[in-house]
Amino acid sequence: MESSARREEPLLTPRQIFERLDRYVIGQQEAKRAVAIAAHNHLKRIQARRLRRGTLIKKSNILLIGPTGSGKTHIARNLAEILSVPFTTVDATEYTEAGYYGKDVEVMISDLLFKANHSVEDTQRGIIFVDEVDKIARRSQGARNGAGSRDIGGEGVQQGLLKMLEGREVFVPMNLTQAWNKSDFVQIDTRDILFICAGTFSDLHEYGEGGSRPLGFGSEEDGRRVTKRISVKQLVDFGMLAEFLGRLPVMVQLQALGEEDLLRVLTEPPDSIIREFRELLAYDEIELDFAPEALREVVHFSVEKGLGARGLRSILEHVMADVMFEAPERGRGSFRIDGEFVRVRLNGLNAAQLGA
């Protein structure tokens, strides 16, 4: 009979997790280190509970704060692959307080259960990425951008999430399409489910000290990029419940990616967009080449429109539309994308037309 020591695989160290994240996630070094440490501590907690040991280790749920396209979802998705656990992304705005029309918070566990092929054991060690948590803030006063008008269950959704964030046994619907059917439920223990919450908190400066003073993600002062840390007090003033933030002990702030980082996003990761386009055209025996100035035009447009890394695919899909349409009929050969080719196709284009 195998000893428990042989059955238990060695835990990934924070450095190992960081290095694997670093292959696929460009920039955000501080964020990747913090997430790697939190994930390692989470693995320790799971191992201690699996070995029936008493443990003082609390859940290392994470709050990611950063602008659109800074890599919040990308970090979470790659972390799940590194840890080999089920992963699901949910939008906090789709959920409502119990009693209102909309999804109850337990449905997000159902989504994870579905991704885990209905394995309760796998579900109970998965990762749930809750996006747009800034949209469920309680707004006691109307903000200048109108955000204060929404509080239909916003605070109630935070309250509903509390029990799952800290770890409770909850009954969740087996069938995502029939969450209202109360006869088909399964019991899930959320104590070992890692929750990664994320939000832009883009109007946070309206709640912070100094009124209009820029905060957060790389505000410019004297021509230099300055990073100001966002405090828990500012988040509470913004409308997040102190109890909710207390169950997200790891708070990570991501910065907007600059042009150099976005260039690396396009070309360096094993699953980069440029590699994907080259592979697609290789099926038609066409060798695709991007001139450096072409890539510069793409990332400049993304930065100018505030789209970040998330917008790169939409931009390239638009730029490459004619090539992809005609490629199967071109036959064997090569095609070079230069700066002028990109400029012509992006001239007069706006972010709304890209759906970004």
Coordinates of N, CA and C in Angstrom, one line a residue, residues 76-191:
A76 N -6.3 34.9 -14.1 CA -7.2 33.9 -13.4 C -7.3 32.7 -14.3
R77 N -7.5 32.8 -15.6 CA -7.7 31.7 -16.4 C -6.4 30.8 -16.5
N78 N -5.3 31.5 -16.6 CA -4.0 30.7 -16.7 C -3.7 30.1 -15.3
L79 N -4.1 30.8 -14.2 CA -3.8 30.2 -12.9 C -4.6 28.9 -12.8
A80 N -5.8 28.8 -13.3 CA -6.6 27.6 -13.2 C -6.0 26.5 -14.0
E81 N -5.4 26.8 -15.2 CA -4.8 25.8 -16.0 C -3.5 25.3 -15.3
I82 N -2.8 26.2 -14.6 CA -1.6 25.8 -13.9 C -1.9 24.9 -12.8
L83 N -3.0 25.2 -12.1 CA -3.3 24.3 -10.9 C -4.2 23.1 -11.3
S84 N -4.5 23.0 -12.6 CA -5.3 21.9 -13.1 C -6.7 21.8 -12.4
V85 N -7.4 22.9 -12.3 CA -8.7 22.8 -11.6 C -9.7 23.4 -12.5
P86 N -11.0 23.1 -12.3 CA -12.1 23.7 -13.1 C -12.1 25.2 -12.9
F87 N -12.5 25.9 -13.9 CA -12.5 27.4 -13.9 C -13.8 27.9 -14.6
T88 N -14.4 28.9 -14.0 CA -15.5 29.6 -14.7 C -15.5 31.1 -14.4
T89 N -15.9 31.8 -15.4 CA -16.0 33.3 -15.3 C -17.5 33.7 -15.2
V90 N -17.8 34.5 -14.2 CA -19.2 35.0 -14.1 C -19.2 36.5 -14.0
D91 N -20.3 37.1 -14.4 CA -20.4 38.6 -14.3 C -21.3 38.9 -13.1
A92 N -20.8 39.7 -12.2 CA -21.5 40.0 -11.0 C -22.8 40.7 -11.3
T93 N -22.9 41.5 -12.4 CA -24.1 42.2 -12.7 C -25.3 41.4 -13.0
E94 N -25.0 40.1 -13.3 CA -26.1 39.2 -13.7 C -26.9 38.6 -12.5
Y95 N -26.3 38.9 -11.3 CA -26.9 38.3 -10.1 C -27.7 39.3 -9.3
T96 N -28.7 38.9 -8.6 CA -29.5 39.8 -7.8 C -29.7 39.2 -6.4
E97 N -30.1 40.1 -5.5 CA -30.5 39.6 -4.2 C -31.6 38.6 -4.2
A98 N -31.6 37.7 -3.3 CA -32.7 36.7 -3.3 C -34.0 37.3 -3.2
G99 N -35.0 36.9 -4.1 CA -36.3 37.5 -4.1 C -36.5 38.4 -5.3
Y100 N -35.4 38.9 -5.9 CA -35.5 39.7 -7.1 C -35.5 38.8 -8.3
Y101 N -35.9 39.4 -9.5 CA -35.8 38.6 -10.7 C -34.4 38.6 -11.2
G102 N -33.8 37.5 -11.5 CA -32.4 37.4 -11.9 C -31.8 36.1 -11.2
K103 N -30.5 36.0 -11.4 CA -29.8 34.8 -10.9 C -29.5 34.9 -9.4
D104 N -29.7 33.9 -8.6 CA -29.2 33.8 -7.3 C -27.7 33.5 -7.3
V105 N -27.0 34.0 -6.3 CA -25.5 33.8 -6.3 C -25.1 32.3 -6.3
E106 N -26.0 31.4 -5.9 CA -25.6 30.0 -5.9 C -25.5 29.5 -7.3
V107 N -26.0 30.2 -8.3 CA -26.0 29.7 -9.7 C -24.5 29.7 -10.2
M108 N -23.7 30.6 -9.7 CA -22.3 30.6 -10.1 C -21.6 29.3 -9.7
I109 N -22.0 28.7 -8.6 CA -21.4 27.4 -8.3 C -21.9 26.4 -9.2
S110 N -23.2 26.5 -9.7 CA -23.7 25.6 -10.7 C -22.9 25.6 -12.0
D111 N -22.5 26.9 -12.4 CA -21.7 27.0 -13.6 C -20.4 26.3 -13.4
L112 N -19.7 26.4 -12.2 CA -18.5 25.7 -12.0 C -18.7 24.2 -12.0
L113 N -19.8 23.7 -11.4 CA -20.2 22.3 -11.4 C -20.3 21.8 -12.9
F114 N -20.9 22.6 -13.7 CA -21.1 22.2 -15.1 C -19.7 22.1 -15.8
K115 N -18.8 23.1 -15.5 CA -17.4 23.0 -16.1 C -16.6 21.8 -15.6
A116 N -17.0 21.4 -14.4 CA -16.3 20.2 -13.8 C -16.9 18.9 -14.2
N117 N -17.8 18.9 -15.2 CA -18.5 17.7 -15.7 C -19.3 17.1 -14.5
H118 N -19.9 17.9 -13.7 CA -20.8 17.5 -12.6 C -20.0 16.7 -11.5
S119 N -18.7 16.8 -11.5 CA -18.0 16.2 -10.4 C -17.9 17.1 -9.2
V120 N -18.6 16.7 -8.1 CA -18.6 17.5 -6.9 C -17.2 17.7 -6.3
E121 N -16.4 16.7 -6.3 CA -15.1 16.7 -5.8 C -14.2 17.8 -6.5
D122 N -14.3 17.7 -7.9 CA -13.5 18.7 -8.7 C -14.1 20.1 -8.5
T123 N -15.4 20.2 -8.4 CA -16.0 21.5 -8.2 C -15.5 22.2 -7.0
Q124 N -15.3 21.4 -5.9 CA -15.0 21.9 -4.6 C -13.6 22.4 -4.5
R125 N -12.8 22.2 -5.5 CA -11.4 22.8 -5.5 C -11.2 23.7 -6.7
G126 N -12.2 24.1 -7.4 CA -12.1 24.9 -8.6 C -11.9 26.4 -8.2
I127 N -11.9 27.2 -9.3 CA -11.7 28.7 -9.2 C -12.9 29.4 -9.9
I128 N -13.5 30.3 -9.2 CA -14.5 31.1 -9.8 C -14.0 32.6 -9.9
F129 N -14.1 33.1 -11.2 CA -13.7 34.5 -11.4 C -14.9 35.3 -11.5
V130 N -15.1 36.2 -10.6 CA -16.3 37.1 -10.5 C -15.9 38.5 -11.0
D131 N -16.3 38.8 -12.3 CA -15.9 40.0 -12.9 C -17.0 41.1 -12.6
E132 N -16.6 42.4 -12.7 CA -17.4 43.5 -12.6 C -18.0 43.7 -11.1
V133 N -17.2 43.3 -10.1 CA -17.7 43.4 -8.8 C -17.9 44.9 -8.4
D134 N -17.2 45.8 -9.1 CA -17.4 47.2 -8.8 C -18.8 47.7 -9.1
K135 N -19.5 46.9 -10.0 CA -20.9 47.3 -10.4 C -21.9 46.8 -9.3
I136 N -21.5 46.1 -8.3 CA -22.5 45.7 -7.3 C -22.2 46.5 -6.0
A137 N -21.5 47.6 -6.1 CA -21.3 48.5 -5.0 C -22.5 49.1 -4.5
R138 N -22.7 49.4 -3.2 CA -23.8 50.1 -2.7 C -23.5 51.6 -2.9
R139 N -24.4 52.3 -3.6 CA -24.2 53.7 -3.8 C -25.2 54.5 -3.0
S140 N -24.8 55.1 -1.9 CA -25.7 55.9 -1.1 C -26.1 57.2 -1.7
Q141 N -25.1 57.7 -2.5 CA -25.4 59.0 -3.2 C -25.1 58.9 -4.6
G142 N -25.8 59.7 -5.4 CA -25.7 59.6 -6.9 C -24.3 60.1 -7.3
A143 N -23.6 59.3 -8.1 CA -22.3 59.7 -8.6 C -22.5 60.6 -9.8
R144 N -21.5 61.4 -10.2 CA -21.6 62.3 -11.3 C -21.8 61.5 -12.6
N145 N -21.3 60.3 -12.7 CA -21.5 59.5 -13.9 C -22.8 58.7 -13.9
G146 N -23.7 58.9 -12.9 CA -24.9 58.2 -12.8 C -24.8 56.8 -12.2
A147 N -23.6 56.4 -11.8 CA -23.5 55.0 -11.2 C -24.3 54.9 -9.9
G148 N -24.5 56.0 -9.2 CA -25.2 55.9 -8.0 C -26.7 55.5 -8.1
S149 N -27.2 55.5 -9.3 CA -28.6 55.2 -9.4 C -28.9 53.7 -9.3
R150 N -27.9 52.8 -9.5 CA -28.1 51.4 -9.4 C -27.8 50.8 -8.0
D151 N -28.9 50.3 -7.4 CA -28.6 49.6 -6.1 C -29.7 48.5 -6.0
I152 N -30.2 48.0 -7.2 CA -31.2 46.9 -7.1 C -30.4 45.7 -6.7
G153 N -30.4 45.4 -5.4 CA -29.8 44.2 -4.9 C -28.3 44.3 -4.9
G154 N -27.7 45.4 -5.2 CA -26.2 45.5 -5.2 C -25.6 45.1 -3.9
E155 N -26.1 45.7 -2.8 CA -25.6 45.3 -1.5 C -26.0 43.9 -1.2
G156 N -27.2 43.5 -1.6 CA -27.7 42.2 -1.3 C -26.9 41.1 -2.0
V157 N -26.3 41.4 -3.2 CA -25.5 40.4 -3.9 C -24.2 40.3 -3.1
Q158 N -23.6 41.4 -2.6 CA -22.4 41.3 -1.8 C -22.7 40.4 -0.6
Q159 N -23.9 40.6 0.1 CA -24.2 39.9 1.3 C -24.4 38.4 0.9
G160 N -25.0 38.1 -0.3 CA -25.2 36.7 -0.7 C -23.8 36.0 -1.0
L161 N -22.9 36.8 -1.5 CA -21.6 36.2 -1.8 C -20.7 35.9 -0.5
L162 N -21.0 36.6 0.6 CA -20.2 36.5 1.8 C -20.1 35.0 2.2
K163 N -21.2 34.3 2.3 CA -21.1 32.9 2.9 C -20.3 32.0 2.0
M164 N -20.3 32.3 0.6 CA -19.6 31.4 -0.3 C -18.1 31.8 -0.2
L165 N -17.8 33.1 -0.1 CA -16.4 33.5 0.0 C -15.7 32.9 1.2
E166 N -16.3 32.9 2.3 CA -15.7 32.4 3.5 C -15.7 30.9 3.6
G167 N -16.6 30.2 2.9 CA -16.7 28.8 2.9 C -17.9 28.2 3.7
R168 N -18.9 27.8 3.0 CA -20.1 27.2 3.6 C -20.6 26.1 2.7
E169 N -21.4 25.2 3.2 CA -22.1 24.2 2.4 C -23.4 24.9 1.9
V170 N -23.5 24.9 0.5 CA -24.7 25.5 -0.1 C -25.3 24.5 -1.0
F171 N -26.6 24.7 -1.2 CA -27.3 23.8 -2.2 C -27.4 24.6 -3.5
V172 N -26.9 24.0 -4.6 CA -26.9 24.6 -5.9 C -27.7 23.8 -6.9
P173 N -28.3 24.5 -7.9 CA -29.1 23.7 -8.9 C -28.2 22.9 -9.8
M174 N -28.6 21.7 -10.1 CA -27.8 20.8 -11.0 C -27.9 21.3 -12.4
N175 N -29.0 21.9 -12.8 CA -29.2 22.2 -14.2 C -29.2 23.8 -14.3
L176 N -28.3 24.3 -15.1 CA -28.1 25.7 -15.2 C -29.3 26.4 -15.9
T177 N -30.0 25.6 -16.8 CA -31.1 26.2 -17.5 C -32.4 26.1 -16.7
Q178 N -32.4 25.4 -15.6 CA -33.6 25.3 -14.8 C -33.3 25.5 -13.3
A179 N -32.6 26.7 -13.1 CA -32.2 27.0 -11.7 C -33.4 27.2 -10.8
W180 N -34.6 27.5 -11.4 CA -35.8 27.7 -10.6 C -36.4 26.4 -10.1
N181 N -36.0 25.3 -10.7 CA -36.6 24.0 -10.3 C -35.9 23.5 -9.0
K182 N -36.7 23.6 -8.0 CA -36.1 23.4 -6.6 C -36.0 21.9 -6.3
S183 N -36.3 21.0 -7.2 CA -36.3 19.6 -6.9 C -34.9 18.9 -7.2
D184 N -34.1 19.6 -8.0 CA -32.8 19.0 -8.4 C -31.6 19.8 -8.0
F185 N -31.2 19.6 -6.7 CA -30.1 20.4 -6.1 C -29.0 19.4 -5.7
V186 N -27.8 20.0 -5.5 CA -26.7 19.2 -5.0 C -26.0 20.1 -4.0
Q187 N -25.5 19.4 -2.9 CA -24.8 20.2 -1.9 C -23.3 20.3 -2.2
I188 N -22.8 21.6 -2.2 CA -21.4 21.9 -2.5 C -20.8 22.6 -1.3
D189 N -19.6 22.2 -0.9 CA -18.8 22.9 0.1 C -17.9 23.9 -0.6
T190 N -18.0 25.2 -0.3 CA -17.2 26.2 -1.0 C -15.9 26.5 -0.2
R191 N -15.6 25.8 0.8 CA -14.4 26.1 1.6 C -13.1 26.1 0.9

